[in-house]
PDB file of C-alpha atoms in Angstrom:
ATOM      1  CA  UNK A   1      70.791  -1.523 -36.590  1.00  0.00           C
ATOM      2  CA  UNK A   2      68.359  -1.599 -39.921  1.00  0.00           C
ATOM      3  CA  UNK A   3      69.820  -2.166 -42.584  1.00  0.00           C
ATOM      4  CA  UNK A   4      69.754   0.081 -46.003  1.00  0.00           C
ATOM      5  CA  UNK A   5      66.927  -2.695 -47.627  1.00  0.00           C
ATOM      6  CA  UNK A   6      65.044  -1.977 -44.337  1.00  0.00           C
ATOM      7  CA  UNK A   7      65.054   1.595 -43.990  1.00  0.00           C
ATOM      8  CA  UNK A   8      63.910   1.633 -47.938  1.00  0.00           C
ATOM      9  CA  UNK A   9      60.957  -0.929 -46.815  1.00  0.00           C
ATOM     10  CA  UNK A  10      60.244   1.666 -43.895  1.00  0.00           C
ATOM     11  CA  UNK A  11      60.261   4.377 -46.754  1.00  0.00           C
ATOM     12  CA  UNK A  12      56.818   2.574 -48.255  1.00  0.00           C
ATOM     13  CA  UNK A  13      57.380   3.044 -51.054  1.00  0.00           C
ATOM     14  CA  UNK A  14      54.305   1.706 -52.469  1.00  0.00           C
ATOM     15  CA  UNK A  15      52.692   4.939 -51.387  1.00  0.00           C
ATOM     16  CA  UNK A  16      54.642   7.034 -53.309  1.00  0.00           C
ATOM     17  CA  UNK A  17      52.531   7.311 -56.355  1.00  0.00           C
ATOM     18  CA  UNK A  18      49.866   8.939 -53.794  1.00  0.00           C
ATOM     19  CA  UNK A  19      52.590  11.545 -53.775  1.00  0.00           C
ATOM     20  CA  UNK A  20      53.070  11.772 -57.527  1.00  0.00           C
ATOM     21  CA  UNK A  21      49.629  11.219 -58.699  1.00  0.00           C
ATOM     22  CA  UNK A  22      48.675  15.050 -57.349  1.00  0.00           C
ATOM     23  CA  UNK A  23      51.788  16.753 -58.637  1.00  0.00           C
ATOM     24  CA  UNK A  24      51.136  15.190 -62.570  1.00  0.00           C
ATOM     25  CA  UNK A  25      47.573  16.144 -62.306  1.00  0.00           C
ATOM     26  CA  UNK A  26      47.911  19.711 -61.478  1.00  0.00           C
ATOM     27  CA  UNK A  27      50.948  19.902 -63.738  1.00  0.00           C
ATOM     28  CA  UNK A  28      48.520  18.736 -66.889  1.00  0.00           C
ATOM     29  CA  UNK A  29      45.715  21.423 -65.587  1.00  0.00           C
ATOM     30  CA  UNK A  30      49.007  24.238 -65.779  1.00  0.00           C
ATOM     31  CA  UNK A  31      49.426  22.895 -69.235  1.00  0.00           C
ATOM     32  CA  UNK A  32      45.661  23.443 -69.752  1.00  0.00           C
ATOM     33  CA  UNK A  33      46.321  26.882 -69.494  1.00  0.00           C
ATOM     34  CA  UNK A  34      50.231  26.944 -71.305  1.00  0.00           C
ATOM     35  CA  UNK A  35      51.710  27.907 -68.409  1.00  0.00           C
ATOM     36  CA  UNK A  36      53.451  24.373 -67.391  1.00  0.00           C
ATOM     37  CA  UNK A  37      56.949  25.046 -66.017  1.00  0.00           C
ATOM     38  CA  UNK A  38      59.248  21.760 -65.601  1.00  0.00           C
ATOM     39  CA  UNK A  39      61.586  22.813 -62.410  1.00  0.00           C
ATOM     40  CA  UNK A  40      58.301  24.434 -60.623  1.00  0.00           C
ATOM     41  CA  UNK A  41      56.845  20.680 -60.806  1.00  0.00           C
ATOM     42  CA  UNK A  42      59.890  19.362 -60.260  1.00  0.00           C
ATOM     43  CA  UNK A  43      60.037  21.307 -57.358  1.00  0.00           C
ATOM     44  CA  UNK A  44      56.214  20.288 -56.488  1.00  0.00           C
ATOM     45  CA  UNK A  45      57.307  17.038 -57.091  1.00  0.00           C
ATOM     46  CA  UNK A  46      60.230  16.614 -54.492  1.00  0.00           C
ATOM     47  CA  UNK A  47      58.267  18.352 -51.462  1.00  0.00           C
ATOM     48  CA  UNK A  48      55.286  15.902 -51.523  1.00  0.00           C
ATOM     49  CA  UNK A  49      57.449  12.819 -52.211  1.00  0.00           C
ATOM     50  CA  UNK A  50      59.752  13.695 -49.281  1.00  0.00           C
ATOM     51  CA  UNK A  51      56.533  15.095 -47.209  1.00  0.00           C
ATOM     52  CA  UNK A  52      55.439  11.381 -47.770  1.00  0.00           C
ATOM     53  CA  UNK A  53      58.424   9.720 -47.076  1.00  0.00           C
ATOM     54  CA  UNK A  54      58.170  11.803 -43.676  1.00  0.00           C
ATOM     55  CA  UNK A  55      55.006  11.138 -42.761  1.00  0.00           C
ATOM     56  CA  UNK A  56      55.601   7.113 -43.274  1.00  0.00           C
ATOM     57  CA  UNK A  57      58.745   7.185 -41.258  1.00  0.00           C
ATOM     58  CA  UNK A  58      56.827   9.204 -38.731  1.00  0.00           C
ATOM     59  CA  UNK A  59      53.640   6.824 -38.584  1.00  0.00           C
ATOM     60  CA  UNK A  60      56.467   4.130 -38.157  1.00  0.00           C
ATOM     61  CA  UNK A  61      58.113   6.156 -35.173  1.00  0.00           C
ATOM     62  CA  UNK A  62      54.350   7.426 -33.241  1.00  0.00           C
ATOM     63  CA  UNK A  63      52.551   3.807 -33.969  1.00  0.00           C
ATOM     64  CA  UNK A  64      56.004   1.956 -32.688  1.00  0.00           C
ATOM     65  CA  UNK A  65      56.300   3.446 -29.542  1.00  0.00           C
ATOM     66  CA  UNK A  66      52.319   3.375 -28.603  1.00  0.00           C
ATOM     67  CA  UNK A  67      52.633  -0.228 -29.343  1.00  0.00           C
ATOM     68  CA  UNK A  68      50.338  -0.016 -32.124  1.00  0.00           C
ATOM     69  CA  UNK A  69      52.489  -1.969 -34.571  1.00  0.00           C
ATOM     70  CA  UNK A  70      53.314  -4.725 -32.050  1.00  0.00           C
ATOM     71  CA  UNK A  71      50.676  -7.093 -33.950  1.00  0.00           C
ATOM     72  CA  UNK A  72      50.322  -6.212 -37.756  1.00  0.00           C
ATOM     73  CA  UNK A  73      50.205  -7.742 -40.874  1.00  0.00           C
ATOM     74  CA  UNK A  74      51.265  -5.751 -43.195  1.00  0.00           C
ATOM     75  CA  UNK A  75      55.061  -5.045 -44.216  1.00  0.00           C
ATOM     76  CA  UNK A  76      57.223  -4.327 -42.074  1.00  0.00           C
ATOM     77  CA  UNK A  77      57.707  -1.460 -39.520  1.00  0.00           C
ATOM     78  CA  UNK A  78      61.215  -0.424 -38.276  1.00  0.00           C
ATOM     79  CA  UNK A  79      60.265   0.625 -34.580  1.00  0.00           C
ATOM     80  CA  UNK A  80      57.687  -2.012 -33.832  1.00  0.00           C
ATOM     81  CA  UNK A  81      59.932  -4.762 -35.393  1.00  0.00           C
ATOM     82  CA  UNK A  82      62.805  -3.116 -33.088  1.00  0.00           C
ATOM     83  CA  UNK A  83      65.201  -3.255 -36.810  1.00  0.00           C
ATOM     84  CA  UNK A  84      65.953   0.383 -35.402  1.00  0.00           C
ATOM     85  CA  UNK A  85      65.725   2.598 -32.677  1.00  0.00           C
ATOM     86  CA  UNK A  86      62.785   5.048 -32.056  1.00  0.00           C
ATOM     87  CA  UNK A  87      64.971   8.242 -31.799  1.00  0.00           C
ATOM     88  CA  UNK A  88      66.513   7.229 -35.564  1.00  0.00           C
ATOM     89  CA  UNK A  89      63.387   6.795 -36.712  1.00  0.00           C
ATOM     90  CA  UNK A  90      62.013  10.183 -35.674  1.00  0.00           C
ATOM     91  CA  UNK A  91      65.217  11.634 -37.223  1.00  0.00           C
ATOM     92  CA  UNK A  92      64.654  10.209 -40.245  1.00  0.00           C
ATOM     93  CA  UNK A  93      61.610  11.716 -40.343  1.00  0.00           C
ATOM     94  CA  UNK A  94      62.744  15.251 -39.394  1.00  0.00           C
ATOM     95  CA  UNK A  95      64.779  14.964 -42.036  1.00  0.00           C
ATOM     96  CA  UNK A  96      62.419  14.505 -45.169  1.00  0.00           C
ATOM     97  CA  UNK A  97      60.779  17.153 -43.309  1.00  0.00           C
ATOM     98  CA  UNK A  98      63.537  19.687 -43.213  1.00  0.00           C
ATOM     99  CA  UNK A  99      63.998  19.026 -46.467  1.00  0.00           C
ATOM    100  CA  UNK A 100      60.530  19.228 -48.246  1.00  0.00           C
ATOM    101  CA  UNK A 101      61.120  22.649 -46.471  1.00  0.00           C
ATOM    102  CA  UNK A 102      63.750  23.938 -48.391  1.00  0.00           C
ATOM    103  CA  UNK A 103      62.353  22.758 -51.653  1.00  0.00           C
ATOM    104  CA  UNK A 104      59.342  24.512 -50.734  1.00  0.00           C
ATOM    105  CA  UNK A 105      60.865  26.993 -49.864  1.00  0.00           C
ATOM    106  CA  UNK A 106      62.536  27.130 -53.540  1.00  0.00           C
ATOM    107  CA  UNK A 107      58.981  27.093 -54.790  1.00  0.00           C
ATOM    108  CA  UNK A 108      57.540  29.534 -53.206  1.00  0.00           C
ATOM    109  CA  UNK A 109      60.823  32.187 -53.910  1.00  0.00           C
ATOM    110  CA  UNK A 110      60.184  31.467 -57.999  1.00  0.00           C
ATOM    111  CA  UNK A 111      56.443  31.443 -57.769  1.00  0.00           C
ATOM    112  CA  UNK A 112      55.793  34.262 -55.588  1.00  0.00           C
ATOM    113  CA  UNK A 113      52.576  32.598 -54.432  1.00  0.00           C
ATOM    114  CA  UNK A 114      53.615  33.388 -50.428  1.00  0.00           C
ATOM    115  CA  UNK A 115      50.216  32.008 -49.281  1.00  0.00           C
ATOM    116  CA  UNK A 116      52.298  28.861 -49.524  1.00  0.00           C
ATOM    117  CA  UNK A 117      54.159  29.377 -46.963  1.00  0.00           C
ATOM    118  CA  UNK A 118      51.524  28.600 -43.965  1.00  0.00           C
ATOM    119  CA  UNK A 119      49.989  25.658 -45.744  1.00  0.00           C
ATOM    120  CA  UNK A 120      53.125  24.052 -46.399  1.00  0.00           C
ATOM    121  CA  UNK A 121      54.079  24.631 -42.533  1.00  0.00           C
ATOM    122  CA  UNK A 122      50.302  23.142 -42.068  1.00  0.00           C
ATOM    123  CA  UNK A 123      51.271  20.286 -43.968  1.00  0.00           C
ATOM    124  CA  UNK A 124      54.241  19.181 -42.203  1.00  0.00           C
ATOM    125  CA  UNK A 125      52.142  19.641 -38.720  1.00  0.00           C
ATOM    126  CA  UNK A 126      49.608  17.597 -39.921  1.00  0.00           C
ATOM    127  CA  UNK A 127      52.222  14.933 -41.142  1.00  0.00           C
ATOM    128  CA  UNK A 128      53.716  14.310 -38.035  1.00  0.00           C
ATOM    129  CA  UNK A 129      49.931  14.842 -36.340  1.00  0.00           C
ATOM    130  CA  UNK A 130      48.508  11.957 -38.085  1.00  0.00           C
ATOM    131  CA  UNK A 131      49.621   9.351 -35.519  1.00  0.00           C
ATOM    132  CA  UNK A 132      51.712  11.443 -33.355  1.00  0.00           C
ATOM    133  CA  UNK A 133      51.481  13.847 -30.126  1.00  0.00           C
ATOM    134  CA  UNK A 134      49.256  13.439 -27.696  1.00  0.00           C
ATOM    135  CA  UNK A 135      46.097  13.454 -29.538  1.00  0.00           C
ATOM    136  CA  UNK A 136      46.833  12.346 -33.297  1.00  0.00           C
ATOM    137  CA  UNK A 137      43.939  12.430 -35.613  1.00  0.00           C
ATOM    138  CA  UNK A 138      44.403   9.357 -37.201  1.00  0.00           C
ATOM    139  CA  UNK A 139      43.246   7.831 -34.075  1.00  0.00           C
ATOM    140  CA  UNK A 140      39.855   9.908 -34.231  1.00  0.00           C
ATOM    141  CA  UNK A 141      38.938   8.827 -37.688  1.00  0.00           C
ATOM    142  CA  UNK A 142      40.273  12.291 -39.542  1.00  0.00           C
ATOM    143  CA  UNK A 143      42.857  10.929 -41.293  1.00  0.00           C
ATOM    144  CA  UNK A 144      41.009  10.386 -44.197  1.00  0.00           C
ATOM    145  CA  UNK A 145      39.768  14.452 -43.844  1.00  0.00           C
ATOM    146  CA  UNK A 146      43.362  15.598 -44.057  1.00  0.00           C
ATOM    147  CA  UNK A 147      44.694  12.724 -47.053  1.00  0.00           C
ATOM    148  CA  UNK A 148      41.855  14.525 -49.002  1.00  0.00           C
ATOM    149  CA  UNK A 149      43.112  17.706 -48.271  1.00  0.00           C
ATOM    150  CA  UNK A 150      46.621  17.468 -48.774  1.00  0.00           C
ATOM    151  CA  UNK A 151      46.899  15.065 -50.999  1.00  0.00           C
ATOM    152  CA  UNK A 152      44.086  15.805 -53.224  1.00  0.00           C
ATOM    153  CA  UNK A 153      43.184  19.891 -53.294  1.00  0.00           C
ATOM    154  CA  UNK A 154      46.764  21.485 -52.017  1.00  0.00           C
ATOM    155  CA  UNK A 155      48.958  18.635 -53.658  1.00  0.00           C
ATOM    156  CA  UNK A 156      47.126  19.698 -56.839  1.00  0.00           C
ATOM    157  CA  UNK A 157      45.671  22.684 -56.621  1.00  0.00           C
ATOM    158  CA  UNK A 158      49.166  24.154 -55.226  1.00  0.00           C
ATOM    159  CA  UNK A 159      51.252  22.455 -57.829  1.00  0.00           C
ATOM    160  CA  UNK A 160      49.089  24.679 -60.769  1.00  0.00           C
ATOM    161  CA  UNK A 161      48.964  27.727 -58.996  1.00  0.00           C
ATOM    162  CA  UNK A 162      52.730  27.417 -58.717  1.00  0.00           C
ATOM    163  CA  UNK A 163      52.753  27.285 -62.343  1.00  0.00           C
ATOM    164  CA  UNK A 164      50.308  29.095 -63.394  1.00  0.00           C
ATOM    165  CA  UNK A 165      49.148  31.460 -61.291  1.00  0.00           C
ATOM    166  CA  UNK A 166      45.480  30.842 -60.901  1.00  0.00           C
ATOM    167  CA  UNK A 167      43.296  27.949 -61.426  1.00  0.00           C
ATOM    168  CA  UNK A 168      40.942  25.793 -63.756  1.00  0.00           C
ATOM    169  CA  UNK A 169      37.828  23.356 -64.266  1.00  0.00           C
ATOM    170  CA  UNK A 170      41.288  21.462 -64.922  1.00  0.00           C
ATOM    171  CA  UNK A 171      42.651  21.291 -61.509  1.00  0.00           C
ATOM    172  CA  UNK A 172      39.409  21.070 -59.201  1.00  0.00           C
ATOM    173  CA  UNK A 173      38.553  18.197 -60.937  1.00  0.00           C
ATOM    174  CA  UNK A 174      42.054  16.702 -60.390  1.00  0.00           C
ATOM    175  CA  UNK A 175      42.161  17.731 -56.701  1.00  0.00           C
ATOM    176  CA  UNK A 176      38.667  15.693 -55.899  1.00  0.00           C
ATOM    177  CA  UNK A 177      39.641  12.391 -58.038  1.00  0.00           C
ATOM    178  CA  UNK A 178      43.196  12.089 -57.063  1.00  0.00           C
ATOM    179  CA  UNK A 179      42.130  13.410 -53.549  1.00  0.00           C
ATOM    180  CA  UNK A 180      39.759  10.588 -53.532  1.00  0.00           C
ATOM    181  CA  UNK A 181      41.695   7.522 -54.610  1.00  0.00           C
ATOM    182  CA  UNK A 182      44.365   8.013 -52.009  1.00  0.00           C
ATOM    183  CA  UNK A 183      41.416   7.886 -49.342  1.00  0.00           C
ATOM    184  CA  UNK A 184      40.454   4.687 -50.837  1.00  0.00           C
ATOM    185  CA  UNK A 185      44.257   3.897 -50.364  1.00  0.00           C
ATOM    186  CA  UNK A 186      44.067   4.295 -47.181  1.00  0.00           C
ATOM    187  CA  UNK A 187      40.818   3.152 -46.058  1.00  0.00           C
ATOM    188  CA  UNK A 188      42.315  -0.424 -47.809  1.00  0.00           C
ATOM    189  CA  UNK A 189      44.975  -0.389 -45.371  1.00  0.00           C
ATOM    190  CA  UNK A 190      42.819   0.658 -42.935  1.00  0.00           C
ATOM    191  CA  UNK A 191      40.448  -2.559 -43.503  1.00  0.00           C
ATOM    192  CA  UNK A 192      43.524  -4.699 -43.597  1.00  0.00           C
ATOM    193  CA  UNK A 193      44.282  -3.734 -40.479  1.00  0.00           C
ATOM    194  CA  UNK A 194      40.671  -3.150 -38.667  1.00  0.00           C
ATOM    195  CA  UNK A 195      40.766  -5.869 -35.954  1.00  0.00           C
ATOM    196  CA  UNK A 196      43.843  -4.671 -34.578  1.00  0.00           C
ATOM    197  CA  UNK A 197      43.288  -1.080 -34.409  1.00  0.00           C
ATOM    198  CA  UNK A 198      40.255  -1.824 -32.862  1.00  0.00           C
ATOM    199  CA  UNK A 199      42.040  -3.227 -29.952  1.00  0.00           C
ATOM    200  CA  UNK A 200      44.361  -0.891 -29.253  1.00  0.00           C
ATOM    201  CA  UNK A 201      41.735   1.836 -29.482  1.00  0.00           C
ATOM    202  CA  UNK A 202      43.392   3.004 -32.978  1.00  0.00           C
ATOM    203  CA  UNK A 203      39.556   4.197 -34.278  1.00  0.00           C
ATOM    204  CA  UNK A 204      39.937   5.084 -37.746  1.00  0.00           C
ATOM    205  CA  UNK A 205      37.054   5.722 -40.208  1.00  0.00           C
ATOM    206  CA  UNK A 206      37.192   2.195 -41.117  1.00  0.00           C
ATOM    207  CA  UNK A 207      37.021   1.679 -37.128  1.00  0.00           C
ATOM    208  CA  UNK A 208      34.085   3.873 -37.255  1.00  0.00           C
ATOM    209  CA  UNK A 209      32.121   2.602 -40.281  1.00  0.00           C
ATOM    210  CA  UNK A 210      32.803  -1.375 -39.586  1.00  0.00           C
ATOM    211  CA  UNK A 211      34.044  -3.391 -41.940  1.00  0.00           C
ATOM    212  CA  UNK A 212      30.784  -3.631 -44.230  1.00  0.00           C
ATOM    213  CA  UNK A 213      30.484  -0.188 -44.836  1.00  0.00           C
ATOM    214  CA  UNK A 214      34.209   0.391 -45.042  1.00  0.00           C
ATOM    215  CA  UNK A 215      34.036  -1.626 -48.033  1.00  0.00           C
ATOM    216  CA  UNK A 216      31.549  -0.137 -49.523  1.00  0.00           C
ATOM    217  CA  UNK A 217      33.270   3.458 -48.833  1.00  0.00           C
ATOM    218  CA  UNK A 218      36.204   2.118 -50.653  1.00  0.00           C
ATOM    219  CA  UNK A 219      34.249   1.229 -53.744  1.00  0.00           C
ATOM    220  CA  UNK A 220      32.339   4.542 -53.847  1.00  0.00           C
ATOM    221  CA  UNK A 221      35.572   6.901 -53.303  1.00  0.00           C
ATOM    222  CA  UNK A 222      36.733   4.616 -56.408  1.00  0.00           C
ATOM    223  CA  UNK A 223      34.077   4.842 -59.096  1.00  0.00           C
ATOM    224  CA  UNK A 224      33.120   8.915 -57.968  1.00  0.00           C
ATOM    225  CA  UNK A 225      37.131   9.521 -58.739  1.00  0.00           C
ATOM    226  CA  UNK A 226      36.754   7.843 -62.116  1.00  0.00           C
ATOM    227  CA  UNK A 227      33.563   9.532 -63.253  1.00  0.00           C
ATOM    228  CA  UNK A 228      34.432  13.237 -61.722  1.00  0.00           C
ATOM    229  CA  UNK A 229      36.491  12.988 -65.605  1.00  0.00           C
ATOM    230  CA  UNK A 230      32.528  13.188 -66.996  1.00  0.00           C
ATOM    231  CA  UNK A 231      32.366  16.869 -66.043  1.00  0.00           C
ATOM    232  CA  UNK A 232      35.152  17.594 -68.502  1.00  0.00           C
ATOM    233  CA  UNK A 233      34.028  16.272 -71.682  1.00  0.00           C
ATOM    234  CA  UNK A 234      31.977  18.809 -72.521  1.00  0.00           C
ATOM    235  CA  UNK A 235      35.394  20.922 -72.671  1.00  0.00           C
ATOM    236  CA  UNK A 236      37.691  18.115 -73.865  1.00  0.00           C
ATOM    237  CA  UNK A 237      35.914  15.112 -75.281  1.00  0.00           C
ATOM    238  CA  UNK A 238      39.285  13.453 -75.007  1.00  0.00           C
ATOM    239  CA  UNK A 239      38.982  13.254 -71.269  1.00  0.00           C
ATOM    240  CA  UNK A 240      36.565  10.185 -72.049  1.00  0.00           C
ATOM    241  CA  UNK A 241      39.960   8.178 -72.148  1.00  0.00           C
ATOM    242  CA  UNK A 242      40.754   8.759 -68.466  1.00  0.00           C
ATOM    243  CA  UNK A 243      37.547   6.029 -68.279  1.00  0.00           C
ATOM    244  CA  UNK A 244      40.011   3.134 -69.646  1.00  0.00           C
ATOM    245  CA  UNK A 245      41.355   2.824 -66.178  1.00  0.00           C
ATOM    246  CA  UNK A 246      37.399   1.260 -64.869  1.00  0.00           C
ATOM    247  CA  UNK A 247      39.364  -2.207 -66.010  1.00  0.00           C
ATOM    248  CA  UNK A 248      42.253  -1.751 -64.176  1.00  0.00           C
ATOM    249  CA  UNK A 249      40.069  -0.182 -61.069  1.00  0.00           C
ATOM    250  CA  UNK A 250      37.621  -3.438 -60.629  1.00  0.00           C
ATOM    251  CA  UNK A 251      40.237  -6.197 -59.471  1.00  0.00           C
ATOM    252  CA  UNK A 252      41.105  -3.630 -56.184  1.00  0.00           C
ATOM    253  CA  UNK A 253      37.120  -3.268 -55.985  1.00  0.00           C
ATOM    254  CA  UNK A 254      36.660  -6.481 -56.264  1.00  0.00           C
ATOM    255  CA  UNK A 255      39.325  -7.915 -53.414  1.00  0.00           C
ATOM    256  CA  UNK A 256      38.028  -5.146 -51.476  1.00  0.00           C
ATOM    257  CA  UNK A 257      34.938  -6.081 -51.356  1.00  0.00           C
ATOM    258  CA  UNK A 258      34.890  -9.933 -51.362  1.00  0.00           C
ATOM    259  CA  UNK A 259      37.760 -11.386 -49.343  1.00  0.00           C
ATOM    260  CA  UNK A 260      37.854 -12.271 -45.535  1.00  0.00           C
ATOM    261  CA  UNK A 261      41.527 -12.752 -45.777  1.00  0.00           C
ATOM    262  CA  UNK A 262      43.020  -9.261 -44.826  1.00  0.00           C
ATOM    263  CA  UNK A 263      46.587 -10.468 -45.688  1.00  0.00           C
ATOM    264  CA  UNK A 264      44.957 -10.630 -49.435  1.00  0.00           C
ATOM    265  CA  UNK A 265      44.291  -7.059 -49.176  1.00  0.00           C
ATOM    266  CA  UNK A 266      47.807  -5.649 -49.206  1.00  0.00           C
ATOM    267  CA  UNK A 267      48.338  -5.748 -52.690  1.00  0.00           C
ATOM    268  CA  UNK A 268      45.402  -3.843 -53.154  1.00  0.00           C
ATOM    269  CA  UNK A 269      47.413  -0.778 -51.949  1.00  0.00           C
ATOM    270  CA  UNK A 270      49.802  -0.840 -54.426  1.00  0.00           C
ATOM    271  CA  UNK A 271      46.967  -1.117 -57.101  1.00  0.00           C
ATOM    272  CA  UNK A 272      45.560   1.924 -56.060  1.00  0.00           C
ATOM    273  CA  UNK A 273      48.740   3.682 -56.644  1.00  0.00           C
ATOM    274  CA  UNK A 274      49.226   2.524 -59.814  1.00  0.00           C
ATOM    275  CA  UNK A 275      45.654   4.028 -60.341  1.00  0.00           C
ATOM    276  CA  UNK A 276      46.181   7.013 -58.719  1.00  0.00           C
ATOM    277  CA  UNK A 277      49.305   7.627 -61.414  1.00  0.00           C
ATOM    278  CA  UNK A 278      47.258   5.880 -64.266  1.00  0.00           C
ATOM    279  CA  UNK A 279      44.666   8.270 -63.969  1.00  0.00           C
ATOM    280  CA  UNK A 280      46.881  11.454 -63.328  1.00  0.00           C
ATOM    281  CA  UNK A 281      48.677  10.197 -66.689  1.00  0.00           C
ATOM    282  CA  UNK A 282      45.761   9.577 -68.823  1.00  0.00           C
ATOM    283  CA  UNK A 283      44.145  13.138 -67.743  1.00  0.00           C
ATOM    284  CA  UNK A 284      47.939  14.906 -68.718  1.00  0.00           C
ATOM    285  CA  UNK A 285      47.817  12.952 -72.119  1.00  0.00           C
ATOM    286  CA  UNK A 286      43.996  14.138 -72.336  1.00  0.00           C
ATOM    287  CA  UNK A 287      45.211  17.760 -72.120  1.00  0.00           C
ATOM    288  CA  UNK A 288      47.595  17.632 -74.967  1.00  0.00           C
ATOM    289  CA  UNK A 289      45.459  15.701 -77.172  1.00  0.00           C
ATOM    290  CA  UNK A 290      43.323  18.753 -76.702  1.00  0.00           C
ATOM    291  CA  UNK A 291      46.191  21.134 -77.591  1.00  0.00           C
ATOM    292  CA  UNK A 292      47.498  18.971 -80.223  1.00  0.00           C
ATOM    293  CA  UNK A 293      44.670  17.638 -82.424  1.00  0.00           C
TER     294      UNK A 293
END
């Protein structure tokens, strides 16, 4: 039986800010338009942190039983390690389903935006989808399609029209950069784990690309998230300070792109989190500067 430390590992919880990145950004873009309302992100806030907490227990569960996680190097995996049993897995992973349901649910009942409802039922599907069933996508080399989707234009663009009803310069431009940098999250772990998913016919875009050009993909979905900022300024000059992250940005770029070693690329996951909420951050404070001064 896994114990508590394990199931938290199995969580990832390194991806999280993937989750939270979306919900700050189209919180600040509400703001933009003074209509930011705390338990509606709050509410935002719980259904894609326990839609991600789903989907990683799920990947754990799908990739476990195919045997994909047999070889890895990465952290560890609670099916393919055998800590616990496929059929908990799974159930854990229902669960953070079931629940992102009913705070969705919430959402949608104080919003009134109903439209919700099928795209947060198309969310969960494409969770579990992702490595399960008998065709999963992130086998085909659309995972990265549906990250940008969900986790860039309905994490954010659904968290403002929650809030606020319609939508802003504010909010596409959060969609695409945070959208982005969570692709570049995963096509990291993808490269780290390349040869392997290779062999067991796991053909992800980095699969697809090869490792050269998965590199250079990494870089690009990188620097075009930082510089999307650029078409703000004209609107809110203060948006310039979202570019402060390009230090904190080249060390990831840099592993990426250099090292042979793919054990050396696992921390670069957890630095593109912490960019992913650095820039979500930056572009709320941006906002109120704007308001403020």
């Amino acid at each position: 039986m896994a114990t508590p430390a394990q199931w938290i590992e199995g969580a990832r919880l390194r991806t999280l800010p993937m989750a939270l990145a979306p919900v700050v950004a189209g919180s600040a873009a509400a703001q933009a338009l003074h209509s930011f309302d705390l338990l509606r992100a709050v509410l935002a806030l719980l259904v894609a942190l326990l839609l991600q907490i789903g989907v990683n227990y799920a990947n754990d569960y799908s990739d476990g039983i195919k045997g994909t996680d047999d070889v890895r190097i990465g952290p560890l995996r609670l099916t393919g390690s055998g800590a616990a049993r496929p059929g908990e897995v799974k159930a854990a992973a229902l669960l953070c389903f079931a629940l992102a349901a009913v705070a969705g649910a919430l959402l949608v009942l104080l919003s009134r935006q109903w439209w919700f409802i099928p795209v947060g039922l198309s969310a969960v599907l494409a969770a579990w989808g992702y490595t399960g069933g008998r065709t999963p996508y992130g086998y085909r080399g659309l995972g990265d399609v549906f990250v940008f989707v969900y986790f860039g234009l309905v994490a954010v663009l659904g968290t403002t029209l929650t809030q606020a009803g319609t939508l802003n310069l504010e909010a596409w431009i959060g969609a695409l950069s945070t959208g982005l940098i969570a692709c570049a999250l995963l096509m990291a772990n993808n490269i780290r784990d390349l040869p392997g998913d290779r062999e067991v016919g796991k053909r992800t875009l980095a699969v697809r690309l090869g490792d050269p050009l998965a590199r250079v993909v990494f870089t690009a979905e990188i620097a075009v998230a930082l510089l999307l900022v650029l078409f703000l300024v004209p609107y809110n000059p203060w948006m310039l300070i979202v570019l402060l992250l390009v230090p904190l940005a080249l060390p990831p770029v840099a592993t990426v792109l250099r090292v042979q070693d793919r054990r050396q690329l696992v921390p670069v996951l957890k630095q593109c989190g912490v960019l992913n909420v650095g820039w979500a951050v930056l572009f709320l404070l941006a906002v109120l500067l704007r308001q403020w001064l």
